[in-house]
Coordinates of C-alpha atoms in Angstrom, one line a residue:
T2 CA 0.0 0.0 0.0
V3 CA 1.1 3.6 -0.7
E4 CA -0.4 6.5 1.2
K5 CA 0.5 9.7 -0.6
G6 CA -0.4 12.1 2.3
F7 CA 0.1 15.6 1.1
A8 CA 2.3 14.5 -1.8
T9 CA -0.6 14.1 -4.1
E10 CA 1.5 14.7 -7.2
L11 CA 3.3 11.4 -6.9
E12 CA 2.8 9.0 -9.7
V13 CA 2.6 5.5 -8.2
T14 CA 2.5 2.1 -9.9
I15 CA 1.9 -1.0 -7.8
D16 CA 2.4 -4.6 -9.1
G17 CA 2.0 -7.0 -6.2
A18 CA 4.7 -5.8 -3.7
H19 CA 6.7 -4.0 -6.4
V20 CA 6.2 -0.3 -6.1
T21 CA 7.4 2.3 -8.6
I22 CA 7.2 6.0 -7.7
N23 CA 7.8 8.9 -10.1
N24 CA 8.1 12.3 -8.4
P25 CA 7.7 15.2 -10.8
N26 CA 8.3 17.8 -7.9
I27 CA 11.5 19.8 -8.4
S28 CA 11.1 22.3 -5.7
E29 CA 10.2 20.6 -2.4
E30 CA 11.8 17.7 -0.5
I31 CA 9.5 14.7 0.1
E32 CA 10.0 12.2 2.9
F33 CA 9.0 8.6 2.8
E34 CA 8.5 6.1 5.6
L35 CA 8.9 2.5 4.5
S36 CA 8.0 -0.6 6.6
G37 CA 6.8 -4.1 6.1
N38 CA 8.2 -7.1 4.4
S39 CA 8.0 -9.1 1.2
T40 CA 9.8 -12.1 -0.2
N41 CA 9.2 -10.7 -3.7
G42 CA 9.0 -6.9 -3.6
S43 CA 10.9 -3.8 -4.4
L44 CA 10.9 0.0 -4.5
A45 CA 12.0 2.0 -7.5
Y46 CA 12.0 5.8 -7.2
F47 CA 12.6 8.4 -9.9
G48 CA 12.9 12.1 -9.1
D49 CA 15.0 15.2 -9.7
Y50 CA 15.0 16.8 -6.2
K51 CA 16.5 15.7 -2.9
C52 CA 14.6 13.1 -0.9
K53 CA 14.5 11.2 2.4
F54 CA 13.7 7.6 3.1
H55 CA 13.0 6.4 6.7
L56 CA 13.6 2.7 6.9
N57 CA 11.3 1.6 9.7
G58 CA 11.6 -2.2 9.8
L59 CA 11.7 -2.9 6.1
A60 CA 12.6 -6.4 4.7
L61 CA 12.6 -6.8 1.0
T62 CA 13.8 -9.6 -1.2
S63 CA 13.4 -9.2 -5.0
A64 CA 13.1 -12.0 -7.4
V65 CA 13.5 -9.8 -10.5
G66 CA 16.2 -7.2 -9.7
S67 CA 17.2 -4.7 -7.1
P68 CA 14.8 -4.3 -4.1
F69 CA 15.8 -0.7 -3.6
D70 CA 16.7 1.4 -6.6
I71 CA 16.7 5.2 -6.0
Q72 CA 17.2 7.2 -9.2
C73 CA 17.8 10.7 -8.0
G74 CA 20.8 12.7 -8.8
K75 CA 20.7 14.8 -5.7
R76 CA 21.1 14.2 -1.9
I77 CA 19.4 11.0 -0.8
D78 CA 18.9 10.7 3.0
V79 CA 18.6 7.1 4.2
I80 CA 17.5 7.1 7.9
L81 CA 17.6 3.8 9.8
T82 CA 14.9 4.3 12.4
D83 CA 16.3 3.7 15.9
G84 CA 15.8 0.1 17.1
T85 CA 14.7 -1.3 13.7
D86 CA 16.3 -4.1 11.6
N87 CA 16.1 -3.5 7.8
L88 CA 17.1 -6.2 5.3
F89 CA 17.5 -6.2 1.5
A90 CA 18.4 -9.0 -0.9
D91 CA 18.4 -8.8 -4.6
A92 CA 17.7 -11.4 -7.3
A93 CA 20.5 -13.6 -8.6
N94 CA 21.8 -13.6 -12.1
G95 CA 20.4 -10.2 -12.9
T96 CA 21.8 -7.3 -15.0
H97 CA 21.4 -4.7 -12.2
K98 CA 24.4 -3.2 -10.4
A99 CA 23.7 -3.9 -6.7
A100 CA 21.1 -4.8 -4.1
L101 CA 20.9 -1.1 -3.1
I102 CA 21.3 1.3 -6.0
F103 CA 21.7 5.0 -5.8
K104 CA 21.9 7.5 -8.7
G105 CA 23.0 10.4 -6.5
H106 CA 24.7 10.7 -3.2
P107 CA 23.2 8.7 -0.3
E108 CA 23.8 9.9 3.3
F109 CA 23.1 7.2 5.9
E110 CA 22.0 8.1 9.5
G111 CA 19.9 6.8 12.3
A112 CA 20.7 4.2 15.0
G113 CA 18.9 1.3 13.3
N114 CA 20.5 -1.7 11.5
L115 CA 20.8 -2.4 7.8
T116 CA 21.7 -5.8 6.3
I117 CA 22.4 -6.4 2.6
T118 CA 22.8 -9.5 0.6
G119 CA 24.1 -9.0 -3.0
N120 CA 23.3 -11.9 -5.2
T121 CA 24.1 -10.4 -8.6
R122 CA 26.9 -7.9 -8.1
H123 CA 27.6 -5.2 -5.5
G124 CA 26.0 -4.9 -2.1
I125 CA 25.5 -1.1 -2.3
D126 CA 26.4 1.0 -5.3
S127 CA 26.4 4.8 -5.7
N128 CA 27.5 6.8 -8.7
E129 CA 28.3 9.8 -6.5
Y130 CA 29.7 10.1 -3.0
M131 CA 28.5 8.1 0.0
H132 CA 28.4 9.4 3.6
F133 CA 28.0 7.5 6.9
K134 CA 27.1 10.0 9.5
E135 CA 27.8 10.2 13.3
G136 CA 25.4 8.1 15.4
L137 CA 24.7 5.6 12.6
G138 CA 23.8 2.1 13.7
K139 CA 25.2 -0.9 12.0
V140 CA 25.4 -1.6 8.2
T141 CA 26.2 -5.2 7.3
V142 CA 27.0 -6.6 3.9
N143 CA 27.1 -10.4 4.3
K144 CA 27.4 -11.3 0.6
A145 CA 28.2 -9.7 -2.6
L146 CA 29.3 -11.2 -5.9
G147 CA 31.1 -7.9 -6.6
D148 CA 32.1 -5.3 -4.0
G149 CA 30.5 -4.9 -0.7
I150 CA 30.2 -1.2 -1.1
H151 CA 31.1 0.5 -4.4
T152 CA 31.0 4.2 -4.8
E153 CA 32.2 6.8 -7.2
Q154 CA 33.6 10.2 -6.3
Y155 CA 34.3 9.5 -2.6
F156 CA 33.3 7.6 0.6
M157 CA 33.2 9.3 4.0
M158 CA 32.5 7.7 7.4
E159 CA 32.1 9.6 10.6
G160 CA 30.4 7.0 12.8
G161 CA 28.5 3.8 13.0
T162 CA 29.6 0.2 12.4
L163 CA 30.4 -1.2 9.0
D164 CA 30.8 -5.0 8.7
I165 CA 31.6 -6.5 5.3
S166 CA 32.2 -10.2 4.5
G167 CA 31.3 -12.8 1.8
T168 CA 32.4 -10.6 -1.1
E169 CA 33.9 -11.9 -4.4
G170 CA 35.1 -8.4 -5.2
D171 CA 36.6 -5.7 -2.9
G172 CA 35.1 -5.0 0.5
L173 CA 34.9 -1.1 0.3
Q174 CA 35.9 0.6 -2.9
A175 CA 36.0 4.3 -3.9
E176 CA 36.4 4.7 -7.7
V177 CA 37.3 7.8 -9.6
S178 CA 34.1 9.0 -11.4
G179 CA 34.0 9.9 -15.0
D180 CA 34.0 13.6 -14.1
S181 CA 37.6 14.4 -13.2
T182 CA 36.6 17.8 -11.8
E183 CA 34.6 16.2 -8.9
I184 CA 35.8 17.1 -5.5
H185 CA 37.8 14.4 -3.6
N186 CA 37.4 12.1 -6.6
G187 CA 38.3 8.5 -5.8
Q188 CA 39.1 9.2 -2.1
I189 CA 38.2 7.6 1.2
F190 CA 37.8 9.5 4.5
I191 CA 37.4 7.6 7.8
K192 CA 36.9 9.9 10.7
G193 CA 35.3 7.6 13.3
G194 CA 33.2 4.5 13.9
N195 CA 34.1 0.8 13.6
I196 CA 35.0 -1.0 10.4
K197 CA 35.4 -4.8 10.0
V198 CA 36.2 -6.3 6.6
V199 CA 37.2 -9.8 5.6
A200 CA 38.6 -10.1 2.1
A201 CA 38.4 -13.8 1.3
A202 CA 38.5 -13.9 -2.5
P203 CA 41.8 -14.1 -4.4
D204 CA 43.4 -10.9 -5.6
T205 CA 40.9 -8.6 -3.9
K206 CA 41.2 -5.7 -1.4
A207 CA 39.4 -5.1 1.9
I208 CA 39.5 -1.3 1.5
K209 CA 40.5 0.1 -1.9
S210 CA 40.8 3.6 -3.1
D211 CA 41.8 4.9 -6.6
S212 CA 43.2 8.0 -4.9
L213 CA 44.0 9.3 -1.4
I214 CA 42.9 7.5 1.8
T215 CA 42.7 9.6 5.0
I216 CA 42.1 7.9 8.3
S217 CA 41.7 10.4 11.2
G218 CA 39.7 8.3 13.7
G219 CA 37.9 5.1 14.3
T220 CA 38.7 1.4 14.8
I221 CA 39.5 -0.7 11.7
D222 CA 39.9 -4.5 11.8
I223 CA 40.8 -6.2 8.5
T224 CA 41.6 -9.8 7.6
A225 CA 43.0 -10.2 4.1
K226 CA 42.8 -14.0 3.7
G227 CA 42.4 -14.4 0.0
D228 CA 45.5 -15.4 -1.9
G229 CA 47.2 -12.3 -3.2
S230 CA 44.7 -10.1 -1.4
R231 CA 45.3 -6.6 0.2
G232 CA 44.0 -5.3 3.5
I233 CA 44.2 -1.5 2.7
S234 CA 45.2 -0.5 -0.8
T235 CA 45.6 3.0 -2.3
D236 CA 46.8 4.0 -5.8
T237 CA 48.2 7.2 -4.3
D238 CA 48.9 8.2 -0.7
L239 CA 47.7 7.1 2.8
I240 CA 47.4 9.5 5.7
I241 CA 46.8 8.3 9.2
T242 CA 46.1 10.8 12.0
E243 CA 44.1 11.2 15.2
D244 CA 42.7 14.6 14.2
D245 CA 39.0 13.5 14.7
A246 CA 39.2 10.6 17.2
A247 CA 41.5 7.9 18.5
T248 CA 42.7 5.7 15.6
T249 CA 43.4 2.0 15.8
I250 CA 44.1 -0.1 12.7
N251 CA 44.7 -3.9 12.8
V252 CA 45.3 -5.7 9.6
V253 CA 46.1 -9.4 9.2
A254 CA 47.6 -10.7 5.9
A255 CA 46.5 -14.3 6.1
G256 CA 46.5 -15.2 2.3
N257 CA 49.3 -16.9 0.4
R258 CA 50.9 -16.1 -2.9
Y259 CA 48.6 -15.8 -6.0
T260 CA 49.4 -16.4 -9.6
D261 CA 47.4 -14.4 -12.1
P262 CA 45.9 -17.0 -14.6
V263 CA 46.2 -14.5 -17.5
T264 CA 49.5 -12.8 -16.9
D265 CA 51.2 -15.4 -14.8
D266 CA 52.3 -12.6 -12.5
E267 CA 52.7 -13.6 -8.9
K268 CA 51.1 -11.4 -6.2
R269 CA 51.7 -11.6 -2.5
C270 CA 49.1 -11.0 0.2
V271 CA 49.9 -7.6 1.7
A272 CA 48.4 -6.0 4.9
I273 CA 48.8 -2.4 3.7
R274 CA 49.8 -1.4 0.1
V275 CA 50.5 2.2 -0.7
K276 CA 51.6 3.2 -4.2
G277 CA 52.4 6.7 -3.1
N278 CA 53.6 8.0 0.3
L279 CA 52.5 6.9 3.8
T280 CA 52.2 9.7 6.4
V281 CA 51.5 8.9 10.0
T282 CA 51.0 11.6 12.7
G283 CA 49.1 9.6 15.3
G284 CA 47.3 6.4 16.0
T285 CA 48.3 2.7 16.3
V286 CA 48.7 0.6 13.2
T287 CA 49.5 -3.1 13.5
A288 CA 50.1 -5.4 10.5
K289 CA 50.5 -9.2 11.0
C290 CA 51.7 -11.6 8.4
T291 CA 50.4 -15.2 8.7
G292 CA 50.1 -16.3 5.1
S293 CA 52.9 -17.9 3.1
G294 CA 55.0 -15.1 1.6
S295 CA 52.7 -12.4 3.0
R296 CA 54.0 -8.9 3.6
G297 CA 53.2 -6.2 6.2
V298 CA 53.3 -2.6 5.0
K299 CA 54.6 -1.9 1.5
V300 CA 55.1 1.7 0.4
D301 CA 56.4 2.6 -3.0
G302 CA 57.2 6.2 -1.9
Y303 CA 58.3 7.6 1.4
F304 CA 57.2 6.8 4.9
Y305 CA 56.7 10.1 6.8
D306 CA 57.0 9.0 10.5
Y307 CA 55.6 12.1 12.4
G308 CA 54.0 10.3 15.3
G309 CA 51.9 7.3 16.3
T310 CA 53.0 3.7 16.0
V311 CA 53.3 1.5 12.9
T312 CA 54.3 -2.2 13.5
P313 CA 56.3 -3.5 11.7
E314 CA 58.3 -0.7 10.2
P315 CA 57.0 -0.1 6.6
D316 CA 59.0 -1.3 3.6
A317 CA 59.5 2.1 1.9
S318 CA 61.8 3.8 -0.5
G319 CA 62.8 6.0 2.4
V320 CA 61.9 7.2 5.9
I321 CA 61.6 10.8 7.0
R322 CA 61.1 11.6 10.7
K323 CA 60.6 14.8 12.5

């Protein structure tokens, strides 16, 4: 059922538990409260103005595609109502990008819980930045045939708990968008909260950024147990501080060597892989190597040791200390 309330201009199509909403309004924000459950249901939304979705105990499994597809190129607030559990699972063998799809920039808040099962590709996909706000509850991706979370432009986390496992792609990936002028393009910012990621598939990354990664608070626990996998991987620089909160990073490189079946290149499992420079001004970083031939912290550029603790000492082209 759909109750329009004061939003009488909404164009709604209902087919069983599959709901499609077209919002022609381009001047006023509309809020939706979603609740209930279906083993074959979905919500597809189309609009050109910012919107809010309150998830108030919503459980949707779709047999035909994504159960939650929000096509809005503006800000999309996703509010997890306090004390609620919200679950989404998409159809297998589809052509859609993810279980949760956002055309726009989703901002997650609220102290509820969200669990995602990605049976076709990614768990959550956004073609613009994604933001986890302070006070957020728990977001769990327990399966994804692609990445657990895949976002273009950038990913920012200020609070909450993020738990990713069961992925065949990367755990959390920020990709450079097609618009090279976008601010913070390809970056990851972690300012607080708790992150746990297990990268179990071969040659994957638990946290992967096409550009800069800045960690300035929070607790991060990573297990890279796929052969040739990486715990934290950045194509440019990694900066670790305690500018926003205490920072604790624990990464275990538990995978063995991996041979690429196409190129025959051998890759080692690495806890932290930085193709640019590593700068540390605070926090505690611990890398453990338990896999055959695994490595701790590998930095192509310089290690700027300005505070904090990194164990073991990074393998870098040079070390600069204050």
